């Protein structure tokens, strides 16, 4: 009995763990990825290739698969998403040699194929939203979601420059209701090329694409699941009717 109890407690704890695993504080922004929004994932693929793939690979995903799943015609794929030397069967490899990157940034930029499954899509969304100016860092920026991150704010010209506004300790005022969570703690001191709403959309598209990449078969799996359920349901009716038919003379 004691063992079962311990086991159940362990299961409950491990289910709760991811919420605290990354950084320990609540995330500033809420975000739920949308796997059915193919257009958003297409835009996200373009964002990723333009702004991230210089440093980060997605080595478990092939260009051809991506184009196929996201309905991107091959000529557009080649013109917009791939370097000229690559073929659709190639995996998405970063153009930066990992050893050099480690020297430049202190850490090699990690492969991002399954990043949203490891950290959660909402975590990645928050990571891209919460870079702020920090003069103490060599790159000039820090990140609220991953404090001390060695990634530079590569989207700064899009988002603009934001500073972190310290929260009031007692949590009075509108932001502090309930005590725990105070809304966004950032102030834009220099606007970027995108408005705050456009930037949010840019980040959402990028994360939707990463969410797709982390499990390219997700939509197929879900739609197959529905078909199987429908089949089982219809088969149950059929089986019931057959049973009635077969047994009707026995009684
Ligand atoms: C100039 C190189 C560079 C570019 C461009 C870049 N990154 Fe990074 N990124 C890094 C480095 C270096 C790290 C490691 C940071 C650390 O752990 O301190 C990192 C870390 C990350 C992480 C956190 C990984 C983890 O779980 O710890 C995410 C998520 C991420 N990058 C997403 C992106 C996205 C999305 C883009 C494109 C918008 C992008 N990066 C563009 C260099 C880059």
CSV table of C-alpha atoms in Angstrom, one decimal, residues 7-240:
chain,number,residue,atom,x,y,z
A,7,UNK,CA,4.3,5.8,-6.7
A,8,UNK,CA,1.1,7.9,-7.0
A,9,UNK,CA,2.8,10.9,-5.4
A,10,UNK,CA,5.8,10.5,-7.7
A,11,UNK,CA,3.5,10.5,-10.7
A,12,UNK,CA,1.6,13.6,-9.5
A,13,UNK,CA,4.9,15.4,-8.9
A,14,UNK,CA,6.4,14.6,-12.3
A,15,UNK,CA,3.2,15.8,-14.0
A,16,UNK,CA,3.5,19.1,-12.2
A,17,UNK,CA,7.3,19.4,-12.8
A,18,UNK,CA,7.4,21.0,-16.3
A,19,UNK,CA,5.7,24.1,-15.0
A,20,UNK,CA,8.6,24.8,-12.7
A,21,UNK,CA,11.4,23.2,-14.7
A,22,UNK,CA,12.2,26.3,-16.8
A,23,UNK,CA,13.4,29.1,-14.6
A,24,UNK,CA,11.0,28.6,-11.8
A,25,UNK,CA,8.9,31.7,-12.3
A,26,UNK,CA,5.6,32.1,-14.0
A,27,UNK,CA,5.7,32.9,-17.7
A,28,UNK,CA,4.8,36.5,-18.6
A,29,UNK,CA,2.7,35.7,-21.7
A,30,UNK,CA,0.1,33.0,-22.4
A,31,UNK,CA,0.4,31.2,-25.7
A,32,UNK,CA,-1.2,28.1,-27.1
A,33,UNK,CA,0.2,26.8,-30.4
A,34,UNK,CA,-2.3,26.3,-33.3
A,35,UNK,CA,-1.4,23.2,-35.3
A,36,UNK,CA,-4.2,23.6,-37.7
A,37,UNK,CA,-3.1,27.0,-39.0
A,38,UNK,CA,-1.0,26.0,-41.9
A,39,UNK,CA,-0.5,29.6,-43.2
A,40,UNK,CA,0.9,30.7,-39.8
A,41,UNK,CA,3.3,27.7,-39.9
A,42,UNK,CA,4.3,28.7,-43.5
A,43,UNK,CA,5.1,32.2,-42.4
A,44,UNK,CA,6.9,30.8,-39.4
A,45,UNK,CA,9.1,28.6,-41.6
A,46,UNK,CA,10.1,31.7,-43.6
A,47,UNK,CA,10.9,33.5,-40.3
A,48,UNK,CA,12.9,30.6,-39.1
A,49,UNK,CA,15.0,30.3,-42.2
A,50,UNK,CA,15.6,34.0,-42.3
A,51,UNK,CA,16.3,34.7,-38.7
A,52,UNK,CA,17.2,31.5,-36.9
A,53,UNK,CA,18.7,28.9,-39.2
A,54,UNK,CA,22.0,30.8,-39.5
A,55,UNK,CA,22.7,29.6,-35.9
A,56,UNK,CA,20.2,26.9,-35.2
A,57,UNK,CA,19.7,23.6,-37.1
A,58,UNK,CA,16.5,21.5,-37.3
A,59,UNK,CA,18.4,18.4,-38.2
A,60,UNK,CA,15.6,15.9,-37.8
A,61,UNK,CA,13.4,17.7,-40.3
A,62,UNK,CA,13.9,17.5,-44.1
A,63,UNK,CA,13.0,20.4,-46.4
A,64,UNK,CA,10.9,18.1,-48.6
A,65,UNK,CA,8.8,16.9,-45.7
A,66,UNK,CA,8.3,20.4,-44.5
A,67,UNK,CA,7.2,21.6,-48.0
A,68,UNK,CA,4.9,18.6,-48.3
A,69,UNK,CA,3.2,19.0,-44.9
A,70,UNK,CA,2.8,22.8,-45.2
A,71,UNK,CA,1.7,22.8,-48.8
A,72,UNK,CA,4.7,24.8,-50.0
A,73,UNK,CA,5.3,24.3,-53.8
A,74,UNK,CA,8.8,23.2,-54.7
A,75,UNK,CA,9.8,26.3,-56.6
A,76,UNK,CA,8.8,28.5,-53.6
A,77,UNK,CA,10.6,26.2,-51.3
A,78,UNK,CA,13.8,26.5,-53.3
A,79,UNK,CA,13.5,30.2,-53.8
A,80,UNK,CA,12.6,31.2,-50.3
A,81,UNK,CA,13.6,28.6,-47.8
A,82,UNK,CA,16.7,26.9,-49.0
A,83,UNK,CA,20.3,27.8,-49.9
A,84,UNK,CA,21.1,27.1,-53.5
A,85,UNK,CA,23.4,24.1,-52.7
A,86,UNK,CA,20.7,22.2,-50.8
A,87,UNK,CA,18.3,19.5,-52.1
A,88,UNK,CA,14.8,18.9,-50.8
A,89,UNK,CA,15.9,15.6,-49.3
A,90,UNK,CA,18.4,17.4,-47.1
A,91,UNK,CA,18.0,17.9,-43.4
A,92,UNK,CA,17.8,21.5,-42.1
A,93,UNK,CA,21.4,22.1,-40.9
A,94,UNK,CA,22.7,25.4,-39.7
A,95,UNK,CA,25.2,27.2,-41.8
A,96,UNK,CA,27.3,27.8,-38.7
A,97,UNK,CA,29.9,25.3,-37.6
A,98,UNK,CA,29.1,24.3,-34.0
A,99,UNK,CA,32.7,24.7,-32.7
A,100,UNK,CA,33.0,28.3,-33.9
A,101,UNK,CA,29.6,29.1,-32.5
A,102,UNK,CA,30.6,27.7,-29.1
A,103,UNK,CA,33.6,30.1,-29.2
A,104,UNK,CA,31.5,33.1,-30.1
A,105,UNK,CA,28.6,32.6,-27.8
A,106,UNK,CA,30.0,30.5,-25.0
A,107,UNK,CA,27.5,27.8,-26.0
A,108,UNK,CA,26.7,26.2,-29.3
A,109,UNK,CA,23.1,27.2,-30.4
A,110,UNK,CA,21.1,24.1,-29.7
A,111,UNK,CA,19.3,22.1,-32.4
A,112,UNK,CA,15.6,23.3,-32.3
A,113,UNK,CA,13.8,20.4,-34.0
A,114,UNK,CA,12.1,19.3,-30.7
A,115,UNK,CA,12.6,22.4,-28.7
A,116,UNK,CA,8.8,23.1,-28.2
A,117,UNK,CA,8.4,19.6,-26.9
A,118,UNK,CA,11.3,20.0,-24.4
A,119,UNK,CA,10.5,23.5,-23.1
A,120,UNK,CA,6.9,23.9,-24.2
A,121,UNK,CA,5.6,26.2,-27.0
A,122,UNK,CA,4.6,28.8,-24.5
A,123,UNK,CA,8.1,28.9,-23.0
A,124,UNK,CA,9.6,29.5,-26.5
A,125,UNK,CA,7.1,32.2,-27.2
A,126,UNK,CA,8.0,33.9,-23.9
A,127,UNK,CA,11.7,33.5,-24.6
A,128,UNK,CA,11.3,35.4,-27.9
A,129,UNK,CA,9.1,38.1,-26.3
A,130,UNK,CA,11.2,38.8,-23.2
A,131,UNK,CA,14.7,40.0,-24.3
A,132,UNK,CA,15.4,43.4,-22.6
A,133,UNK,CA,18.3,45.8,-22.4
A,134,UNK,CA,20.9,44.9,-19.9
A,135,UNK,CA,24.2,46.8,-20.0
A,136,UNK,CA,25.9,44.3,-17.8
A,137,UNK,CA,25.8,41.6,-20.5
A,138,UNK,CA,28.3,41.5,-23.4
A,139,UNK,CA,25.5,41.3,-25.9
A,140,UNK,CA,23.8,44.2,-24.3
A,141,UNK,CA,20.6,42.2,-23.7
A,142,UNK,CA,19.3,39.7,-21.2
A,143,UNK,CA,16.3,37.5,-21.2
A,144,UNK,CA,13.6,37.2,-18.5
A,145,UNK,CA,12.6,33.6,-19.6
A,146,UNK,CA,16.2,32.3,-19.8
A,147,UNK,CA,18.2,34.6,-17.5
A,148,UNK,CA,21.8,35.0,-18.6
A,149,UNK,CA,21.1,33.6,-22.1
A,150,UNK,CA,24.0,33.9,-24.5
A,151,UNK,CA,21.8,34.3,-27.5
A,152,UNK,CA,21.8,37.9,-28.8
A,153,UNK,CA,18.4,39.5,-29.5
A,154,UNK,CA,18.4,38.7,-33.2
A,155,UNK,CA,14.8,40.1,-33.6
A,156,UNK,CA,15.6,43.5,-32.0
A,157,UNK,CA,15.2,45.5,-35.2
A,158,UNK,CA,11.7,44.0,-35.5
A,159,UNK,CA,10.6,44.2,-31.9
A,160,UNK,CA,12.4,47.4,-31.0
A,161,UNK,CA,14.3,48.0,-27.7
A,162,UNK,CA,12.5,47.2,-24.5
A,163,UNK,CA,13.5,47.7,-20.9
A,164,UNK,CA,12.4,45.7,-17.9
A,165,UNK,CA,10.2,47.7,-15.5
A,166,UNK,CA,10.7,46.5,-11.9
A,167,UNK,CA,7.5,45.3,-10.3
A,168,UNK,CA,6.1,47.0,-7.3
A,169,UNK,CA,6.7,44.8,-4.3
A,170,UNK,CA,3.2,44.9,-2.7
A,171,UNK,CA,1.4,44.3,-5.9
A,172,UNK,CA,-1.1,47.1,-5.7
A,173,UNK,CA,-2.4,48.7,-8.8
A,174,UNK,CA,-4.1,46.9,-11.6
A,175,UNK,CA,-1.2,44.6,-12.6
A,176,UNK,CA,-0.7,43.1,-9.2
A,177,UNK,CA,-4.2,41.8,-8.4
A,178,UNK,CA,-4.1,38.4,-6.8
A,179,UNK,CA,-0.5,39.1,-5.6
A,180,UNK,CA,1.2,36.5,-7.7
A,181,UNK,CA,1.2,37.4,-11.3
A,182,UNK,CA,2.0,40.9,-12.5
A,183,UNK,CA,1.3,41.5,-16.2
A,184,UNK,CA,4.0,42.2,-18.7
A,185,UNK,CA,6.9,44.0,-17.1
A,186,UNK,CA,8.4,45.6,-20.2
A,187,UNK,CA,8.4,49.0,-21.7
A,188,UNK,CA,9.3,49.7,-25.3
A,189,UNK,CA,11.8,52.6,-25.3
A,190,UNK,CA,12.5,52.5,-29.0
A,191,UNK,CA,10.0,51.1,-31.5
A,192,UNK,CA,11.1,48.4,-34.0
A,193,UNK,CA,10.1,47.9,-37.6
A,194,UNK,CA,7.0,46.0,-36.5
A,195,UNK,CA,4.3,47.2,-34.2
A,196,UNK,CA,3.9,45.3,-30.9
A,197,UNK,CA,0.9,43.4,-32.3
A,198,UNK,CA,2.8,42.6,-35.5
A,199,UNK,CA,5.8,41.4,-33.5
A,200,UNK,CA,3.5,39.1,-31.4
A,201,UNK,CA,2.2,37.7,-34.6
A,202,UNK,CA,5.7,37.2,-36.0
A,203,UNK,CA,6.7,35.3,-32.9
A,204,UNK,CA,3.4,33.3,-32.8
A,205,UNK,CA,4.0,32.2,-36.4
A,206,UNK,CA,7.6,31.2,-35.7
A,207,UNK,CA,6.6,29.2,-32.6
A,208,UNK,CA,3.7,27.6,-34.6
A,209,UNK,CA,6.2,26.4,-37.1
A,210,UNK,CA,8.5,25.1,-34.4
A,211,UNK,CA,5.5,23.3,-32.9
A,212,UNK,CA,4.8,21.7,-36.2
A,213,UNK,CA,8.5,20.7,-36.6
A,214,UNK,CA,8.6,19.0,-33.2
A,215,UNK,CA,6.0,16.5,-34.4
A,216,UNK,CA,5.4,16.8,-38.2
A,217,UNK,CA,3.0,13.8,-38.0
A,218,UNK,CA,0.7,15.4,-35.4
A,219,UNK,CA,-2.2,16.4,-37.7
A,220,UNK,CA,-2.1,13.1,-39.5
A,221,UNK,CA,-2.1,11.3,-36.2
A,222,UNK,CA,-5.1,13.2,-34.9
A,223,UNK,CA,-7.2,12.8,-38.0
A,224,UNK,CA,-6.4,9.1,-38.1
A,225,UNK,CA,-7.4,8.9,-34.5
A,226,UNK,CA,-10.8,10.4,-35.3
A,227,UNK,CA,-11.3,8.0,-38.2
A,228,UNK,CA,-10.5,5.0,-36.0
A,229,UNK,CA,-12.9,6.2,-33.3
A,230,UNK,CA,-15.6,6.6,-36.0
A,231,UNK,CA,-14.9,3.2,-37.3
A,232,UNK,CA,-15.1,1.6,-33.9
A,233,UNK,CA,-18.3,3.4,-33.2
A,234,UNK,CA,-20.0,2.3,-36.4
A,235,UNK,CA,-18.6,-1.2,-35.9
A,236,UNK,CA,-20.1,-1.4,-32.5
A,237,UNK,CA,-23.6,-0.7,-34.0
A,238,UNK,CA,-23.0,-3.2,-36.7
A,239,UNK,CA,-21.9,-5.9,-34.2
A,240,UNK,CA,-24.9,-5.2,-32.0
